[in-house]
CSV table of C-alpha atoms in Angstrom, one decimal:
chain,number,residue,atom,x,y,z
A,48,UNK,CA,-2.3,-0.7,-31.5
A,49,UNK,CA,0.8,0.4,-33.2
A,50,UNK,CA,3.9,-1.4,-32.1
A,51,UNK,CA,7.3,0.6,-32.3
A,52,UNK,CA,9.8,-0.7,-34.4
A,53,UNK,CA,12.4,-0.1,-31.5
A,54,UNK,CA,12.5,-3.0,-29.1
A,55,UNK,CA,11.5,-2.0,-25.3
A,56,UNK,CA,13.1,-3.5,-21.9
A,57,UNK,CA,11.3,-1.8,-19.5
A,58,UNK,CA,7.3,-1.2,-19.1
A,59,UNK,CA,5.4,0.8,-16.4
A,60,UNK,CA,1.2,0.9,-16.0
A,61,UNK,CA,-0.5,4.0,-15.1
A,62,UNK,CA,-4.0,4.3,-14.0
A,63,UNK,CA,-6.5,7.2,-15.4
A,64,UNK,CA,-9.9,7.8,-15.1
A,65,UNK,CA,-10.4,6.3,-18.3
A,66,UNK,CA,-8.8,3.2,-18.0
A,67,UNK,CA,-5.1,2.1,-17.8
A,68,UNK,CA,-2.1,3.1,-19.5
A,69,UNK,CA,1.1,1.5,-20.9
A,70,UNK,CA,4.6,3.0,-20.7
A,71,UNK,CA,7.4,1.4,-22.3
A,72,UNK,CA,11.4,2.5,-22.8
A,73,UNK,CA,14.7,1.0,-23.9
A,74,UNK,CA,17.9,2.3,-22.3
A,75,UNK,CA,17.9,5.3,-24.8
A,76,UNK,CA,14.1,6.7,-23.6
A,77,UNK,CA,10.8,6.1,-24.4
A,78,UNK,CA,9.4,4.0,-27.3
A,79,UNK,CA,6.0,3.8,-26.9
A,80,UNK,CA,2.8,5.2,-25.0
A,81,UNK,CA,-0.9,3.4,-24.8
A,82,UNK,CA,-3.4,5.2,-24.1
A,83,UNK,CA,-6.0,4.2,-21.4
A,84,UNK,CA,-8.6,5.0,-23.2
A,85,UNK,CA,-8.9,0.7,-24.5
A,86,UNK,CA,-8.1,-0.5,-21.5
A,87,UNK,CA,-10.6,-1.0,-18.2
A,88,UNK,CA,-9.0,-3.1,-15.8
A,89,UNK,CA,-4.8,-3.3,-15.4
A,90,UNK,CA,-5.1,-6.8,-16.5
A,91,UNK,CA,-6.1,-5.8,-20.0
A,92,UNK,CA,-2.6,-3.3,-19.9
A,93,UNK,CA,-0.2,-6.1,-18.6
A,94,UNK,CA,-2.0,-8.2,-21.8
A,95,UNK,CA,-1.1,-5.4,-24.3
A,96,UNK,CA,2.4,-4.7,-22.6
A,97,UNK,CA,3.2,-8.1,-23.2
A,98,UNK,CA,1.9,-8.9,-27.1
A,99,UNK,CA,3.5,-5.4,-27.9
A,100,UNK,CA,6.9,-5.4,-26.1
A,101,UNK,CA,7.7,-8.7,-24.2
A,102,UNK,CA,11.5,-8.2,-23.8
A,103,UNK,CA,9.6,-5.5,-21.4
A,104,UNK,CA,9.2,-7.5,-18.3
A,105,UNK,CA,9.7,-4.8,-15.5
A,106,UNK,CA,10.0,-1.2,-14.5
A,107,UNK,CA,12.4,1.2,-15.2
A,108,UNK,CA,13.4,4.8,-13.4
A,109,UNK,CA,12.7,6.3,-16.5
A,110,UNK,CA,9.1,4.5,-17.0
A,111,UNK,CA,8.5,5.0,-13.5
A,112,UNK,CA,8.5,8.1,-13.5
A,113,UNK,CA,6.9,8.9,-16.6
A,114,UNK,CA,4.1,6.4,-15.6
A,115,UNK,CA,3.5,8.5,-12.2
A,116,UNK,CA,3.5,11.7,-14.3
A,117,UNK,CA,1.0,10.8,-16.6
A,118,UNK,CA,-1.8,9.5,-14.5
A,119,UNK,CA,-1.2,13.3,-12.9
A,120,UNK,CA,-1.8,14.5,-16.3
A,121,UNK,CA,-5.0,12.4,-16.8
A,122,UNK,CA,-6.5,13.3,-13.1
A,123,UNK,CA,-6.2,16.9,-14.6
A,124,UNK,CA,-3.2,18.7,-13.4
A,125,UNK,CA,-1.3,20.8,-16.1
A,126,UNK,CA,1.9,19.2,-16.2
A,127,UNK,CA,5.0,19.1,-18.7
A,128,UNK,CA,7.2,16.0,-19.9
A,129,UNK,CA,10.4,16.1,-20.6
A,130,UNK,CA,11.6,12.8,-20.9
A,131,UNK,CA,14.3,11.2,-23.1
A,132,UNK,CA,12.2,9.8,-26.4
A,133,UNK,CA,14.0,7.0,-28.9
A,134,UNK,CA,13.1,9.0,-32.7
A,135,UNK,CA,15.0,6.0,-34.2
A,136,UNK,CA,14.1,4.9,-37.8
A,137,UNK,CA,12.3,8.5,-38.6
A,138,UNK,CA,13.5,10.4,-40.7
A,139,UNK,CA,15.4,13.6,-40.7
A,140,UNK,CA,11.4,15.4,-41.6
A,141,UNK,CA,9.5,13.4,-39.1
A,142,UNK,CA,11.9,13.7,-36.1
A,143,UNK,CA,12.0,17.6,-36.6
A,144,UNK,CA,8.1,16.9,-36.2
A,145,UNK,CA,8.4,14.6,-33.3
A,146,UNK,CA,10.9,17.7,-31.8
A,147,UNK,CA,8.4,20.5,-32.5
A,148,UNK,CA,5.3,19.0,-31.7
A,149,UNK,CA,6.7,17.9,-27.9
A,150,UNK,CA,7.4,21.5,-27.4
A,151,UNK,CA,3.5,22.4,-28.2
A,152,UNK,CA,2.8,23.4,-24.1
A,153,UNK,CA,-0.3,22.2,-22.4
A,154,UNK,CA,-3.3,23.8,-23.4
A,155,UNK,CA,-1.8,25.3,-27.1
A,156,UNK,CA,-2.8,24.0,-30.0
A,157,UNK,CA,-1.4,24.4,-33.8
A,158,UNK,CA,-2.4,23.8,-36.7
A,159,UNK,CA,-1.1,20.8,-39.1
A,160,UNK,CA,0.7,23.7,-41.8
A,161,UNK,CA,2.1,25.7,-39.2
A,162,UNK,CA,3.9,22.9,-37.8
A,163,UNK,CA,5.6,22.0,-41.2
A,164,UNK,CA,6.3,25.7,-41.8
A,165,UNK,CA,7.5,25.6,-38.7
A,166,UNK,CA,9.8,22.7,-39.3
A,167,UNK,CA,11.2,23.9,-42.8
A,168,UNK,CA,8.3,22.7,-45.2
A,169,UNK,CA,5.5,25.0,-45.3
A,170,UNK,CA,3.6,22.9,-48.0
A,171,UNK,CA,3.7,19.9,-46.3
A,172,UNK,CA,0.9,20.0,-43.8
A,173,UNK,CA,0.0,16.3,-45.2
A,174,UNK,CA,3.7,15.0,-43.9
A,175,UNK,CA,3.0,16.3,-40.4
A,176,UNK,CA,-0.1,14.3,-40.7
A,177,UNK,CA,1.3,11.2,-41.8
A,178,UNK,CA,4.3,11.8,-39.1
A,179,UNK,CA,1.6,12.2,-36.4
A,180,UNK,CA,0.0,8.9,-37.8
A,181,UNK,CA,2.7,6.7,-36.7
A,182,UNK,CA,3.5,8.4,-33.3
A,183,UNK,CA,3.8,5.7,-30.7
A,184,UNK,CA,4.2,8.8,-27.9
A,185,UNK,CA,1.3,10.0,-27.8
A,186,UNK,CA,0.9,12.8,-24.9
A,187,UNK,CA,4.7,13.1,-24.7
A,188,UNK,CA,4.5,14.1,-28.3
A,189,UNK,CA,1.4,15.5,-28.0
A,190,UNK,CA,-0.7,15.2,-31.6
A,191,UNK,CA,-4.1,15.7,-30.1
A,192,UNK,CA,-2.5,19.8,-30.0
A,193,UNK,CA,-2.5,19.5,-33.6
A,194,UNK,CA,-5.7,20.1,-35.5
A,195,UNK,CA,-6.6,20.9,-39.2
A,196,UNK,CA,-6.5,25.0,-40.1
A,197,UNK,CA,-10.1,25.3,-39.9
A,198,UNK,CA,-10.5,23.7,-35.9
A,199,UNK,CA,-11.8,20.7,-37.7
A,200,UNK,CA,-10.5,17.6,-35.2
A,201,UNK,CA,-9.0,15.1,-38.0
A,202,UNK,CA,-7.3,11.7,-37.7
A,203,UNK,CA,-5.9,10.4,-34.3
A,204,UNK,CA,-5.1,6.4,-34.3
A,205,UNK,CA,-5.2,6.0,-30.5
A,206,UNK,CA,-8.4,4.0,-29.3
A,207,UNK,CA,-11.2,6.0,-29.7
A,208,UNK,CA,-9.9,8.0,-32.8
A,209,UNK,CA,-11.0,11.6,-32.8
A,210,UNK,CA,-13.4,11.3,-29.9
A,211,UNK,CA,-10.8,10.4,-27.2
A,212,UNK,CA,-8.4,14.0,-29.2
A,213,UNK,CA,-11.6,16.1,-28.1
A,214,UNK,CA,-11.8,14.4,-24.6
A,215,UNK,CA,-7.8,15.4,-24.4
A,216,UNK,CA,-8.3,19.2,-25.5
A,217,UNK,CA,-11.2,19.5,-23.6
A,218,UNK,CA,-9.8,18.6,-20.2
A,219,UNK,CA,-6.5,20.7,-21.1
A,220,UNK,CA,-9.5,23.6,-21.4
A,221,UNK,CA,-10.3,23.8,-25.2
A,222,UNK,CA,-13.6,24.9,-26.1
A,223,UNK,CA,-15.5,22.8,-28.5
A,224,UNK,CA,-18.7,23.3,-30.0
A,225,UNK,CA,-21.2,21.1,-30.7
A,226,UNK,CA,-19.9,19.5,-33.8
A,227,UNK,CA,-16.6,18.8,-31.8
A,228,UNK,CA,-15.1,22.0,-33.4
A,229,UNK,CA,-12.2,23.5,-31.9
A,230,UNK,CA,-13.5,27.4,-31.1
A,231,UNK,CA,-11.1,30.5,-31.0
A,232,UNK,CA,-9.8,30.8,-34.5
A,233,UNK,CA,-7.2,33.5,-34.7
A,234,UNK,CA,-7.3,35.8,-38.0
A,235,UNK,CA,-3.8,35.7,-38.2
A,236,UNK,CA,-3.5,31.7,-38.1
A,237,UNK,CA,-4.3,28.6,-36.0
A,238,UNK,CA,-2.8,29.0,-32.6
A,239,UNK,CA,-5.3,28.8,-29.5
A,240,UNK,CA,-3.6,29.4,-26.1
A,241,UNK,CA,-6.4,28.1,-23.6
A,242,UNK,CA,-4.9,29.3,-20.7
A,243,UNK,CA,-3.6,32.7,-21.3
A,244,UNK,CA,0.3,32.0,-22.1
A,245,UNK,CA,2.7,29.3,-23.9
């Protein structure tokens, strides 16, 4: 589990069908987001809430809210975040990342080199991968919408790696063949629209 490097004071537990999620923010927004997908019962959330960010000892507004939005999300509705996030300690590159990426609307999906052309540096499709390797706001910044040129799903550090980025795309509506290959490949570049508009 990556731990941010920006302390948290306030922490919020979600419930999904997949298990049960950790929100966590300091006074400036949110610093991190676990994933439900390594965590069965709320008991193993409060454990990881408090090794990760024990400062964090109740709610916020702000986690909350987020927290109550999200387990929408994960029950399936189409729904759109825009929360305050702490980008502190990136740099200028990977918070223009962080930026663009949390803009990517539900159910739209880009690939890794047109979000660094995108963001200034249209060779560095390896930076946007590395960026999305250490995002700890997951969903609110939502690298699972990011995939290699060819569909290909590639690295995603959450529990469950790669697996749990198909389980996201699929239930925002992404068709995936058999291999676990993202279908609907534009000519003209990597941008699949699942639902019809951005």
């Amino acid at each position: 589990m990556k731990k941010n490097h920006v302390t948290a004071i306030a922490r919020s537990i979600y419930q999904a069908p997949c298990g049960f999620g950790v929100l966590a923010a300091n006074e400036n927004g949110l610093v991190a987001h676990h994933l439900p997908f390594g965590s069965a019962c709320a008991g193993d959330a409060l454990e990881l809430a408090d090794a990760l960010h024990p400062e964090a000892t109740k709610e916020s507004a702000l986690t909350r809210d987020a927290a109550a939005l999200m387990a929408r999300y994960f029950a399936g509705e189409k729904v759109s975040f825009d929360f305050p996030l702490e980008l502190e300690g990136f740099t200028p590159f990977q918070e223009a990342v962080y930026r663009f990426v949390a803009k990517i609307p539900y159910g739209k999906v880009l690939s890794y080199l047109e979000v660094a052309a995108a963001c200034g540096s249209p060779k560095g499709a390896r930076a946007v991968g590395g960026a999305m390797a250490r995002n700890a706001l997951p969903i609110l910044i939502p690298c699972h919408r990011v995939v290699g040129a060819s569909g290909v799903m590639t690295g995603f550090t959450a529990p469950g790696g790669v697996a749990s980025k198909r389980e996201l795309l699929a239930m925002e509506g992404a068709v995936l063949s058999d291999k676990g290959v993202l279908q609907g490949r534009c000519s003209g570049g990597f941008a699949q629209d699942f639902h019809g508009g951005a």
